[in-house]
Short mmCIF file of C-alpha atoms in Angstrom, two decimals:
data_model
loop_
_atom_site.label_atom_id
_atom_site.label_comp_id
_atom_site.label_asym_id
_atom_site.label_seq_id
_atom_site.Cartn_x
_atom_site.Cartn_y
_atom_site.Cartn_z
CA MET A 1358 62.56 -146.58 -20.07
CA THR A 1359 62.10 -148.64 -23.39
CA LEU A 1360 62.60 -152.33 -23.06
CA LEU A 1361 61.68 -153.33 -26.42
CA ASP A 1362 61.70 -151.43 -29.80
CA VAL A 1363 60.02 -152.75 -32.88
CA GLU A 1364 60.80 -151.06 -36.09
CA ASN A 1365 59.08 -151.65 -39.52
CA LEU A 1366 58.24 -155.28 -39.04
CA TRP A 1367 56.77 -157.31 -41.92
CA VAL A 1368 55.54 -160.80 -42.09
CA LYS A 1369 54.70 -162.29 -45.58
CA PHE A 1370 53.54 -165.57 -46.64
CA PRO A 1371 54.42 -166.59 -50.54
CA SER A 1372 51.09 -168.39 -52.02
CA ARG A 1373 49.94 -169.45 -55.42
CA HIS A 1374 48.60 -165.87 -56.05
CA GLY A 1375 51.62 -163.86 -55.03
CA VAL A 1376 53.09 -162.79 -51.68
CA PHE A 1377 50.58 -162.12 -48.98
CA ASP A 1378 51.63 -159.54 -46.41
CA ALA A 1379 50.05 -160.47 -43.07
CA VAL A 1380 51.87 -157.74 -41.07
CA ARG A 1381 52.83 -154.68 -42.92
CA GLY A 1382 55.26 -152.20 -41.37
CA VAL A 1383 54.42 -152.09 -37.90
CA SER A 1384 56.68 -150.24 -35.41
CA PHE A 1385 56.03 -149.84 -31.67
CA THR A 1386 58.09 -149.62 -28.40
CA LEU A 1387 57.34 -151.09 -25.13
CA GLY A 1388 58.47 -149.77 -21.71
CA LYS A 1389 57.39 -151.06 -18.24
CA GLU A 1390 53.78 -150.84 -19.23
CA ARG A 1391 50.82 -152.89 -20.39
CA LEU A 1392 50.36 -152.51 -24.06
CA GLY A 1393 47.29 -153.75 -25.44
CA ILE A 1394 47.12 -155.03 -29.18
CA VAL A 1395 43.47 -155.40 -30.57
CA GLY A 1396 41.96 -156.30 -33.77
CA GLU A 1397 39.80 -158.79 -35.60
CA SER A 1398 41.14 -162.19 -36.41
CA GLY A 1399 43.44 -161.97 -39.32
CA SER A 1400 44.48 -158.58 -38.58
CA GLY A 1401 47.96 -159.82 -37.74
CA LYS A 1402 47.94 -159.13 -34.11
CA SER A 1403 48.93 -162.69 -33.25
CA LEU A 1404 51.61 -162.85 -35.45
CA THR A 1405 53.08 -159.41 -34.60
CA GLY A 1406 53.36 -161.11 -30.96
CA ARG A 1407 55.18 -164.44 -32.46
CA SER A 1408 57.61 -162.41 -34.63
CA ILE A 1409 58.93 -160.60 -31.50
CA LEU A 1410 60.23 -164.19 -30.56
CA ARG A 1411 61.00 -164.74 -34.18
CA LEU A 1412 58.68 -167.82 -34.04
CA ILE A 1413 57.43 -167.37 -37.72
CA ARG A 1414 58.18 -170.58 -39.44
CA PRO A 1415 58.93 -170.92 -43.09
CA PRO A 1416 57.53 -170.48 -45.50
CA GLY A 1417 56.51 -167.31 -43.58
CA ILE A 1418 59.20 -164.63 -44.11
CA MET A 1419 59.85 -162.05 -41.43
CA THR A 1420 61.81 -158.82 -41.92
CA ALA A 1421 62.39 -155.81 -39.48
CA ASP A 1422 64.57 -152.89 -39.66
CA GLN A 1423 65.30 -153.72 -35.79
CA ILE A 1424 63.75 -155.52 -33.05
CA SER A 1425 65.96 -154.16 -30.11
CA LEU A 1426 65.91 -155.79 -26.60
CA ASP A 1427 68.22 -153.90 -24.09
CA GLY A 1428 70.15 -152.51 -27.09
CA GLU A 1429 70.67 -155.95 -28.79
CA ASP A 1430 69.09 -156.53 -32.09
CA LEU A 1431 67.13 -159.91 -31.98
CA MET A 1432 67.00 -159.92 -35.85
CA LYS A 1433 70.80 -160.46 -35.85
CA LYS A 1434 70.87 -163.21 -33.39
CA SER A 1435 71.40 -166.70 -34.56
CA LEU A 1436 68.77 -169.42 -33.78
CA LYS A 1437 70.70 -170.64 -31.04
CA ASP A 1438 71.17 -167.36 -29.27
CA MET A 1439 67.46 -166.98 -29.88
CA ARG A 1440 66.79 -169.73 -27.74
CA ALA A 1441 68.37 -168.12 -24.80
CA VAL A 1442 66.01 -165.25 -25.18
CA ARG A 1443 62.77 -167.34 -25.43
CA GLY A 1444 61.55 -168.03 -22.03
CA GLN A 1445 64.28 -166.22 -20.19
CA LYS A 1446 63.92 -162.73 -21.42
CA ILE A 1447 60.62 -162.89 -23.34
CA SER A 1448 58.09 -165.28 -22.76
CA MET A 1449 54.58 -165.92 -24.13
CA VAL A 1450 51.45 -167.18 -22.87
CA MET A 1451 49.22 -168.76 -25.49
CA GLN A 1452 45.53 -168.72 -25.95
CA ASP A 1453 44.45 -172.29 -24.95
CA PRO A 1454 46.05 -174.41 -22.39
CA LYS A 1455 44.69 -177.41 -23.76
CA PHE A 1456 47.05 -177.31 -26.69
CA SER A 1457 49.85 -175.50 -25.20
CA LEU A 1458 50.53 -177.77 -22.09
CA ASN A 1459 52.35 -181.22 -22.73
CA PRO A 1460 49.56 -183.78 -22.23
CA VAL A 1461 51.94 -186.68 -21.27
CA MET A 1462 54.11 -184.79 -18.70
CA THR A 1463 53.05 -183.82 -14.97
CA ILE A 1464 52.51 -180.25 -14.39
CA GLY A 1465 55.21 -180.45 -11.91
CA ALA A 1466 57.78 -181.62 -14.35
CA GLN A 1467 56.99 -179.09 -16.95
CA ILE A 1468 57.28 -176.26 -14.55
CA MET A 1469 60.37 -177.55 -13.16
CA GLU A 1470 61.90 -177.95 -16.70
CA ALA A 1471 61.14 -174.34 -17.45
CA TYR A 1472 62.85 -173.14 -14.35
CA GLN A 1473 66.12 -175.71 -14.70
CA LEU A 1474 66.50 -174.62 -18.45
CA HIS A 1475 67.24 -171.24 -17.32
CA ASN A 1476 68.89 -171.68 -14.14
CA SER A 1477 71.43 -174.16 -13.05
CA ALA A 1478 69.71 -175.47 -10.09
CA GLY A 1479 69.02 -178.83 -8.40
CA LYS A 1480 65.75 -180.68 -8.31
CA LYS A 1481 65.07 -179.71 -4.85
CA VAL A 1482 65.31 -176.00 -5.49
CA ALA A 1483 63.14 -176.28 -8.87
CA TYR A 1484 60.53 -178.02 -6.98
CA ASP A 1485 60.35 -175.43 -4.09
CA LYS A 1486 60.44 -172.69 -6.92
CA ALA A 1487 57.59 -174.37 -8.73
CA ILE A 1488 55.34 -174.72 -5.74
CA GLU A 1489 56.23 -170.94 -4.83
CA MET A 1490 54.99 -170.01 -8.31
CA LEU A 1491 51.93 -172.12 -8.26
CA GLU A 1492 50.87 -170.38 -4.92
CA ALA A 1493 51.58 -166.97 -6.57
CA VAL A 1494 48.88 -167.70 -9.25
CA SER A 1495 46.65 -168.83 -6.30
CA ILE A 1496 46.29 -172.47 -6.86
CA ARG A 1497 45.22 -174.11 -3.87
CA ASP A 1498 46.85 -177.27 -2.88
CA PRO A 1499 49.90 -177.05 -5.17
CA GLU A 1500 51.44 -180.29 -4.13
CA ARG A 1501 48.74 -182.28 -5.84
CA VAL A 1502 48.73 -179.94 -9.04
CA MET A 1503 52.36 -180.75 -9.19
CA ARG A 1504 51.67 -184.43 -9.46
CA ALA A 1505 48.43 -184.01 -11.81
CA TYR A 1506 48.49 -184.25 -15.57
CA PRO A 1507 47.14 -181.18 -17.72
CA HIS A 1508 43.85 -182.95 -18.52
CA GLU A 1509 43.05 -183.07 -15.00
CA MET A 1510 42.78 -179.40 -14.82
CA SER A 1511 40.08 -177.04 -15.61
CA GLY A 1512 40.47 -174.31 -18.17
CA GLY A 1513 41.25 -171.26 -15.63
CA MET A 1514 43.65 -173.66 -13.56
CA GLY A 1515 45.47 -174.74 -16.95
CA GLN A 1516 45.83 -170.95 -17.91
CA ARG A 1517 47.25 -170.10 -14.49
CA ILE A 1518 49.54 -172.78 -14.74
CA MET A 1519 50.72 -171.63 -18.14
CA ILE A 1520 51.29 -168.20 -16.51
CA ALA A 1521 53.29 -169.66 -13.63
CA MET A 1522 55.45 -171.54 -16.14
CA MET A 1523 56.20 -168.56 -18.21
CA LEU A 1524 57.05 -166.28 -15.24
CA ILE A 1525 59.36 -168.52 -13.40
CA PRO A 1526 62.52 -167.74 -15.38
CA ASN A 1527 61.59 -164.22 -14.52
CA PRO A 1528 61.53 -162.61 -18.03
CA GLU A 1529 61.56 -158.90 -18.68
CA ILE A 1530 58.62 -159.01 -21.30
CA LEU A 1531 55.55 -161.22 -21.14
CA ILE A 1532 53.64 -161.64 -24.12
CA ALA A 1533 50.06 -162.71 -23.63
CA ASP A 1534 48.28 -164.10 -26.59
CA GLU A 1535 44.46 -163.98 -25.76
CA PRO A 1536 45.30 -165.51 -22.39
CA THR A 1537 41.59 -165.36 -21.23
CA SER A 1538 39.51 -165.88 -24.21
CA ALA A 1539 39.12 -169.45 -23.62
CA LEU A 1540 37.91 -168.70 -20.01
CA ASP A 1541 34.47 -167.78 -18.45
CA VAL A 1542 33.75 -164.18 -17.65
CA SER A 1543 33.89 -164.74 -13.72
CA VAL A 1544 37.46 -166.34 -13.98
CA GLN A 1545 38.84 -164.12 -16.64
CA ARG A 1546 39.08 -161.40 -14.07
CA GLN A 1547 40.82 -163.54 -11.68
CA VAL A 1548 43.31 -164.66 -14.01
CA LEU A 1549 44.02 -161.09 -15.24
CA ASP A 1550 44.33 -159.80 -11.67
CA ILE A 1551 46.89 -162.59 -10.89
CA MET A 1552 48.87 -161.59 -13.92
CA ASP A 1553 48.66 -157.98 -13.50
CA ASN A 1554 50.13 -158.21 -9.91
CA LEU A 1555 53.10 -160.44 -10.90
CA VAL A 1556 53.97 -157.98 -13.79
CA LYS A 1557 53.64 -155.20 -11.51
CA GLU A 1558 55.83 -156.60 -8.65
CA ARG A 1559 58.39 -157.52 -11.02
CA GLY A 1560 58.79 -154.45 -13.02
CA MET A 1561 57.83 -156.41 -16.49
CA GLY A 1562 56.75 -155.29 -19.66
CA LEU A 1563 53.37 -156.78 -20.56
CA ILE A 1564 52.14 -157.07 -24.37
CA PHE A 1565 48.67 -158.18 -24.24
CA ILE A 1566 47.09 -159.30 -27.47
CA SER A 1567 43.05 -159.65 -27.37
CA HIS A 1568 40.07 -159.21 -29.75
CA ASP A 1569 38.11 -157.89 -26.58
CA LEU A 1570 37.98 -154.06 -26.77
CA ASN A 1571 36.47 -153.75 -23.19
CA LEU A 1572 38.85 -156.03 -21.55
CA VAL A 1573 41.98 -154.12 -23.09
CA ALA A 1574 40.45 -150.64 -22.07
CA ASP A 1575 39.88 -151.88 -18.75
CA PHE A 1576 43.37 -153.72 -18.19
CA CYS A 1577 46.13 -151.87 -20.48
CA ASP A 1578 47.81 -148.54 -20.28
CA ARG A 1579 48.24 -148.07 -24.09
CA VAL A 1580 46.45 -149.80 -27.13
CA LEU A 1581 47.66 -150.26 -30.61
CA ILE A 1582 44.55 -151.04 -32.86
CA MET A 1583 45.59 -153.09 -35.93
CA TYR A 1584 43.57 -153.69 -39.07
CA ALA A 1585 44.81 -155.73 -42.14
CA GLY A 1586 48.24 -156.22 -40.76
CA ARG A 1587 48.83 -152.29 -40.21
CA ILE A 1588 48.39 -150.31 -36.96
CA VAL A 1589 45.42 -147.75 -37.51
CA GLU A 1590 45.47 -146.10 -34.42
CA VAL A 1591 47.41 -145.93 -31.09
CA CYS A 1592 45.73 -144.15 -27.95
CA ASP A 1593 45.62 -144.48 -24.36
CA ALA A 1594 43.49 -147.34 -22.89
CA ASN A 1595 41.18 -144.93 -20.71
CA LYS A 1596 40.52 -143.02 -23.77
CA LEU A 1597 39.77 -145.82 -26.04
CA ARG A 1598 36.00 -144.74 -25.91
CA GLU A 1599 37.09 -141.58 -27.68
CA ALA A 1600 39.05 -143.20 -30.22
CA LYS A 1601 38.84 -141.33 -33.77
CA HIS A 1602 39.52 -143.88 -36.30
CA PRO A 1603 36.28 -144.96 -38.16
CA TYR A 1604 37.40 -148.75 -37.66
CA THR A 1605 37.85 -148.44 -33.76
CA GLN A 1606 34.46 -146.49 -33.62
CA GLY A 1607 32.86 -149.30 -35.59
CA LEU A 1608 34.05 -151.86 -33.50
CA LEU A 1609 33.10 -150.23 -30.36
CA ASN A 1610 29.66 -149.38 -31.70
CA SER A 1611 28.91 -153.14 -32.75
CA LEU A 1612 29.04 -154.35 -29.06
CA PRO A 1613 25.71 -154.83 -27.28
CA ARG A 1614 25.36 -152.87 -24.14
CA LEU A 1615 23.45 -153.77 -21.20
CA GLY A 1616 22.57 -150.17 -20.38
CA GLU A 1617 21.71 -149.02 -23.66
CA PRO A 1618 19.13 -151.33 -25.41
CA CYS A 1619 18.60 -150.98 -29.19
CA ALA A 1620 16.54 -152.78 -31.75
CA ARG A 1621 19.36 -153.40 -34.16
CA LEU A 1622 23.30 -153.22 -33.80
CA LYS A 1623 25.48 -151.13 -35.89
CA VAL A 1624 27.30 -153.05 -38.21
CA LEU A 1625 30.87 -152.13 -39.02
CA GLN A 1626 31.18 -150.65 -42.67
CA ARG A 1627 34.64 -151.22 -43.91
CA ASP A 1628 36.43 -148.63 -46.01
CA PRO A 1629 39.26 -150.10 -48.38
CA GLU A 1630 41.14 -147.09 -47.71
CA TRP A 1631 41.90 -148.38 -44.05
CA SER A 1632 43.98 -151.17 -45.31
CA GLU A 1633 45.81 -148.87 -47.96
CA ALA A 1634 46.73 -146.11 -45.39
CA PRO A 1635 50.24 -146.38 -43.83
CA SER A 1636 50.70 -147.78 -40.45
CA VAL A 1637 50.79 -145.61 -37.49
CA SER A 1638 53.76 -145.81 -35.41
CA GLY A 1639 53.68 -146.91 -31.80
CA ARG A 1640 56.81 -145.68 -30.67
CA ILE A 1641 57.18 -143.02 -27.92
CA MET B 718 0.22 -171.47 -23.96
CA SER B 719 4.09 -171.82 -23.55
CA MET B 720 6.04 -173.27 -26.71
CA ILE B 721 8.65 -175.06 -24.69
CA SER B 722 7.96 -176.08 -21.10
CA VAL B 723 10.68 -177.90 -19.14
CA ASP B 724 9.59 -179.30 -15.88
CA ASN B 725 11.96 -180.60 -13.26
CA LEU B 726 14.47 -181.65 -15.87
CA ASN B 727 17.48 -183.74 -14.61
CA VAL B 728 20.28 -184.70 -17.08
CA TRP B 729 23.07 -187.06 -15.95
CA PHE B 730 26.01 -188.59 -17.60
CA GLY B 731 27.72 -192.03 -16.57
CA ASN B 732 26.78 -194.61 -14.09
CA GLY B 733 27.43 -195.36 -10.41
CA ARG B 734 30.63 -193.85 -9.19
CA ASP B 735 31.26 -192.07 -12.40
CA ARG B 736 27.77 -190.46 -12.47
CA VAL B 737 27.69 -186.45 -12.97
CA ASP B 738 24.53 -184.78 -12.66
CA ALA B 739 24.78 -181.87 -15.16
CA VAL B 740 21.31 -180.56 -14.73
CA LYS B 741 19.43 -180.71 -11.55
CA GLY B 742 15.79 -179.97 -11.42
CA ALA B 743 15.52 -177.26 -13.90
CA THR B 744 12.23 -175.64 -14.62
CA PHE B 745 11.13 -173.01 -17.12
CA ALA B 746 8.83 -172.38 -19.68
CA VAL B 747 9.13 -170.15 -22.93
CA LYS B 748 6.02 -168.47 -24.44
CA ARG B 749 5.31 -168.84 -28.39
CA GLY B 750 7.41 -165.97 -30.03
CA ASP B 751 9.45 -165.10 -27.27
CA SER B 752 13.15 -165.56 -26.87
CA PHE B 753 14.86 -167.01 -23.78
CA GLY B 754 18.31 -166.83 -22.76
CA LEU B 755 20.27 -169.40 -20.66
CA VAL B 756 23.43 -167.87 -19.04
CA GLY B 757 26.07 -169.36 -16.77
CA GLU B 758 29.67 -170.29 -16.85
CA SER B 759 31.22 -173.38 -18.77
CA GLY B 760 30.03 -176.90 -16.97
CA SER B 761 26.99 -174.94 -15.56
CA GLY B 762 24.65 -177.22 -17.78
CA LYS B 763 23.09 -174.53 -19.98
CA SER B 764 24.26 -176.46 -23.12
CA THR B 765 23.05 -179.89 -21.84
CA ILE B 766 19.49 -178.38 -21.66
CA LEU B 767 19.60 -177.85 -25.22
CA ARG B 768 20.92 -181.32 -25.97
CA ALA B 769 18.37 -182.80 -23.84
CA ILE B 770 15.44 -181.13 -25.65
CA THR B 771 16.87 -182.19 -29.07
CA GLY B 772 17.36 -185.73 -27.92
CA LEU B 773 21.32 -185.69 -28.11
CA ALA B 774 21.64 -186.19 -24.22
CA PRO B 775 20.38 -189.82 -23.81
CA ASP B 776 19.92 -189.89 -19.93
CA TRP B 777 17.46 -187.47 -18.40
CA SER B 778 14.33 -187.47 -16.21
CA GLY B 779 11.52 -184.95 -15.81
CA LYS B 780 9.09 -183.57 -18.27
CA ILE B 781 9.64 -181.60 -21.57
CA THR B 782 6.78 -180.24 -23.54
CA VAL B 783 7.17 -178.83 -26.92
CA ASP B 784 4.00 -177.14 -28.41
CA GLY B 785 1.70 -178.99 -26.02
CA GLN B 786 3.38 -182.44 -26.93
CA VAL B 787 5.35 -184.51 -24.15
CA ILE B 788 8.56 -185.61 -25.47
CA SER B 789 9.87 -188.97 -24.82
CA GLY B 790 12.09 -191.51 -26.35
CA ARG B 791 13.29 -191.22 -29.84
CA ARG B 792 12.37 -187.73 -31.40
CA GLU B 793 9.82 -188.20 -34.41
CA LYS B 794 10.57 -186.58 -37.76
CA THR B 795 7.83 -183.93 -36.96
CA PHE B 796 9.72 -182.79 -33.95
CA TYR B 797 12.78 -182.02 -36.08
CA LYS B 798 10.55 -180.31 -38.41
CA LYS B 799 9.56 -178.10 -35.69
CA VAL B 800 12.87 -177.63 -33.67
CA GLN B 801 16.18 -176.92 -34.98
CA MET B 802 19.56 -176.36 -33.36
CA VAL B 803 22.37 -173.99 -34.42
CA PHE B 804 25.81 -174.91 -32.78
CA GLN B 805 28.48 -172.91 -31.30
CA ASP B 806 31.34 -173.43 -33.68
CA PRO B 807 30.66 -173.17 -37.35
CA TYR B 808 34.06 -174.60 -38.10
CA ALA B 809 33.06 -177.72 -36.59
CA SER B 810 29.43 -178.06 -37.28
CA LEU B 811 29.54 -178.13 -41.26
CA HIS B 812 30.95 -181.08 -43.12
CA PRO B 813 34.31 -180.02 -44.69
CA ARG B 814 33.60 -181.99 -48.01
CA HIS B 815 30.11 -181.11 -48.49
CA SER B 816 29.28 -177.94 -50.47
CA VAL B 817 26.69 -175.36 -49.15
CA ASP B 818 24.10 -176.76 -51.86
CA GLN B 819 24.69 -180.34 -50.69
CA VAL B 820 24.35 -179.40 -46.98
CA LEU B 821 21.32 -177.56 -47.45
CA GLY B 822 19.80 -180.05 -50.33
CA GLU B 823 20.13 -183.10 -48.06
CA THR B 824 18.44 -181.27 -45.16
CA LEU B 825 15.38 -180.40 -47.59
CA GLN B 826 15.46 -183.74 -48.97
CA LEU B 827 15.28 -185.49 -45.57
CA HIS B 828 12.21 -183.54 -44.75
CA GLY B 829 10.53 -184.36 -48.02
CA PHE B 830 10.67 -181.27 -49.99
CA THR B 831 10.66 -181.61 -53.60
CA ASP B 832 11.25 -178.09 -54.98
CA ILE B 833 14.63 -178.20 -53.35
CA ASP B 834 16.40 -175.96 -56.24
CA VAL B 835 14.16 -172.96 -55.36
CA ARG B 836 14.52 -173.41 -51.66
CA VAL B 837 18.00 -173.55 -51.51
CA VAL B 838 18.30 -170.13 -53.08
CA LYS B 839 15.59 -168.73 -51.10
CA LEU B 840 17.31 -169.89 -47.82
CA LEU B 841 20.76 -168.15 -49.07
CA ASP B 842 18.80 -165.25 -49.68
CA ASP B 843 17.20 -165.32 -46.20
CA VAL B 844 20.47 -165.47 -44.36
CA GLY B 845 22.09 -162.66 -46.67
CA LEU B 846 24.32 -164.85 -48.58
CA GLY B 847 22.89 -165.02 -51.87
CA ALA B 848 23.02 -167.59 -54.73
CA LYS B 849 26.65 -167.00 -55.61
CA PHE B 850 27.63 -168.95 -52.43
CA ARG B 851 25.66 -171.89 -53.34
CA PHE B 852 28.44 -174.29 -54.64
CA ARG B 853 31.23 -173.17 -52.20
CA TYR B 854 32.75 -175.48 -49.63
CA PRO B 855 32.95 -174.56 -45.89
CA HIS B 856 36.86 -173.90 -46.27
CA GLN B 857 36.04 -170.93 -48.79
CA LEU B 858 33.81 -169.15 -46.52
CA SER B 859 34.65 -166.92 -43.46
CA GLY B 860 33.59 -167.66 -39.79
CA GLY B 861 30.47 -165.49 -40.20
CA GLN B 862 29.52 -166.85 -43.48
CA ARG B 863 29.71 -170.54 -42.10
CA GLN B 864 27.59 -169.47 -39.27
CA ARG B 865 25.17 -168.01 -41.74
CA VAL B 866 24.95 -171.39 -43.71
CA ALA B 867 24.46 -173.21 -40.42
CA ILE B 868 21.31 -171.05 -39.60
CA ALA B 869 20.20 -171.42 -43.19
CA ARG B 870 20.31 -175.22 -42.63
CA ALA B 871 18.49 -174.79 -39.47
CA LEU B 872 15.96 -172.85 -41.17
CA ALA B 873 15.52 -175.29 -44.09
CA PRO B 874 12.70 -177.49 -42.49
CA GLU B 875 10.79 -174.12 -41.84
CA PRO B 876 10.89 -174.64 -37.83
CA GLU B 877 9.13 -172.98 -35.33
CA ILE B 878 11.68 -173.14 -32.62
CA LEU B 879 15.48 -172.36 -33.03
CA LEU B 880 17.89 -173.71 -30.03
CA LEU B 881 20.92 -171.39 -30.35
CA ASP B 882 24.05 -172.79 -28.60
CA GLU B 883 26.34 -169.74 -28.16
CA PRO B 884 25.89 -168.85 -31.90
CA THR B 885 28.26 -165.98 -31.80
CA SER B 886 31.06 -166.82 -29.47
CA ALA B 887 33.36 -168.12 -32.14
CA LEU B 888 33.06 -165.02 -34.01
CA ASP B 889 34.64 -161.28 -33.93
CA VAL B 890 32.66 -158.54 -32.56
CA SER B 891 31.88 -156.89 -35.87
CA VAL B 892 30.57 -160.20 -37.21
CA GLN B 893 28.78 -160.81 -34.01
CA ALA B 894 26.77 -157.92 -34.64
CA GLU B 895 25.83 -158.92 -38.12
CA ILE B 896 24.67 -162.39 -36.99
CA LEU B 897 22.80 -161.02 -34.17
CA ASN B 898 21.03 -158.51 -36.33
CA LEU B 899 20.22 -161.66 -38.96
CA LEU B 900 18.67 -163.67 -35.87
CA ALA B 901 16.56 -160.73 -34.76
CA ASP B 902 15.29 -160.10 -38.33
CA LEU B 903 14.58 -163.95 -38.78
CA ARG B 904 12.62 -164.10 -35.53
CA VAL B 905 10.25 -161.50 -36.78
CA GLU B 906 9.91 -162.53 -40.33
CA HIS B 907 9.28 -166.36 -39.60
CA GLY B 908 7.83 -165.81 -36.09
CA LEU B 909 10.21 -167.86 -34.36
CA THR B 910 10.85 -169.08 -30.84
CA TYR B 911 14.33 -168.83 -29.49
CA LEU B 912 16.10 -170.70 -26.71
CA MET B 913 19.50 -169.16 -26.70
CA VAL B 914 22.48 -170.40 -24.69
CA SER B 915 25.37 -167.82 -23.93
CA HIS B 916 28.08 -167.00 -21.56
CA ASP B 917 27.83 -163.20 -22.39
CA LEU B 918 25.15 -161.45 -20.61
CA SER B 919 25.11 -158.41 -22.86
CA VAL B 920 24.35 -160.57 -25.88
CA VAL B 921 21.51 -162.26 -23.92
CA GLY B 922 20.31 -158.99 -22.77
CA HIS B 923 20.28 -157.61 -26.56
CA MET B 924 18.52 -160.71 -27.95
CA CYS B 925 16.15 -161.92 -25.28
CA ASP B 926 13.03 -161.08 -23.17
CA GLN B 927 13.72 -163.62 -20.41
CA LEU B 928 16.55 -165.32 -18.97
CA ALA B 929 17.45 -168.04 -16.64
CA VAL B 930 21.03 -167.86 -14.83
CA MET B 931 22.51 -171.26 -14.13
CA LYS B 932 25.21 -172.31 -11.64
CA ASP B 933 26.53 -176.01 -11.15
CA GLY B 934 23.38 -177.49 -12.93
CA GLU B 935 20.88 -175.57 -11.20
CA ILE B 936 18.71 -172.52 -12.42
CA VAL B 937 19.43 -170.12 -9.50
CA GLU B 938 17.32 -167.30 -11.07
CA ILE B 939 14.75 -166.51 -13.83
CA MET B 940 14.49 -162.80 -14.65
CA ASP B 941 13.22 -160.54 -17.46
CA VAL B 942 15.51 -158.37 -19.15
CA ALA B 943 14.23 -155.07 -17.72
CA SER B 944 15.44 -156.14 -14.24
CA LEU B 945 18.60 -157.39 -15.70
CA ARG B 946 19.21 -153.93 -17.34
CA ALA B 947 18.25 -152.22 -14.10
CA MET B 948 20.90 -154.58 -12.39
CA LYS B 949 18.13 -156.02 -10.09
CA ALA B 950 19.52 -159.34 -9.73
CA THR B 951 18.47 -161.22 -6.34
CA HIS B 952 20.64 -164.08 -6.28
CA PRO B 953 24.58 -163.53 -5.17
CA TYR B 954 25.66 -165.51 -8.02
CA SER B 955 23.65 -163.55 -10.75
CA LYS B 956 24.75 -160.31 -9.01
CA HIS B 957 28.47 -161.47 -9.16
CA LEU B 958 27.94 -162.47 -12.98
CA LEU B 959 26.26 -158.99 -13.81
CA GLU B 960 29.25 -157.03 -12.02
CA ALA B 961 31.78 -159.28 -13.98
CA SER B 962 30.20 -158.41 -17.35
CA VAL B 963 29.67 -154.83 -17.04
#
């Protein structure tokens, strides 16, 4: 079943030297699956995630033939109607909890606000829901955390709080933009497992944006590989190692491996043709 | 003889009730020309050890010896001619309003070189940038190019030791490979000794001969890369770290 269908998405930024195309004709669908988007910085992966929620600010321009969610075209919605979609139907976990939580609001107030905004519920219900959600992301001692401010939390806790806040309105789709790259390796796995369980339990679709190929290969079902604003390759995550596109192979080869020592790492040789070639469709 | 030796190093921040012990009783030694890695999660004190060696952490006790000389108090100029540091984030460690030429020129001047013009060009060649980057500002450079400038600045006084604080963690994997190759080449060319901090075991495995695993300010295990590759960690925490990174 298709939850989301994106067709021919473009994001452009006008500049002094003409229009810069940051995302160029990207198409993909999302079912009840974990879809990974990988690429280097500047490949347009984050912008793709943000444009699904229509979060591209002027002067940025975004166009698409359609972005349909449950048969409704998000491109045709007014800004006011979009606000009902954001959070409730599609929500987004950002990269760094330090910059995405409100520093002057207690964590409790922020999570309760997220719940009350989308459900007409009293304070008591919202409080209980928030505690329940914090427990679901394995935060010990949730009552204390509810009273605390973001600066009192570690990075891993902050990221789990973000996930709790984004999942409390029970969205259909979760977009996670590098949710673990600010975290340690040992905490990374834990946060991912929590997210994975919640996504599975609720039958949500997940878009997982990351630059970490190994993580995506482990964690996702399907992967879109982006280069210079285009999708250059689509493959099943467990077959990422057998990827055919020279760019994907180059990225994989440039990683140092513990098991295979070598004197020099292979450096990615870029081919200008990659950015000229048309975008591969990620639609099923 | 060891180039760097750290004996029972303690580093702390704050006083009294607010005192935090960041490093507790760290002991290790790095041989001349070797590359030594410090791994551990954030807050384990690995960067603090580097900062204590360069004199950026004021409160420490224990014994640090660099090339046979015991370090104490304010560092001499000769110390910085021998030891240089490359920081984690090239976006933050370069002055936004100084051109590459100014950054390198100032360092050279401070260390008393007179043939600055020749040396700036030579340094840029060494790090694979070339003279055309000389008059650019940091915002005109990509992340990898900025890190190359930061490495060039560290190489300017012709040091023998480079302290590398997560030199590639802010960079893409494709750029990481370039920088790691550059660092490996420079070590051979200039006979440098590296002390490198990273949270990525495979990067340390690639770059270093020996490594220390840190947790909560303490070194829990020192091992060589061969046993790291063979997954022969003895301490439960290093085992956990190894499993998480494979």
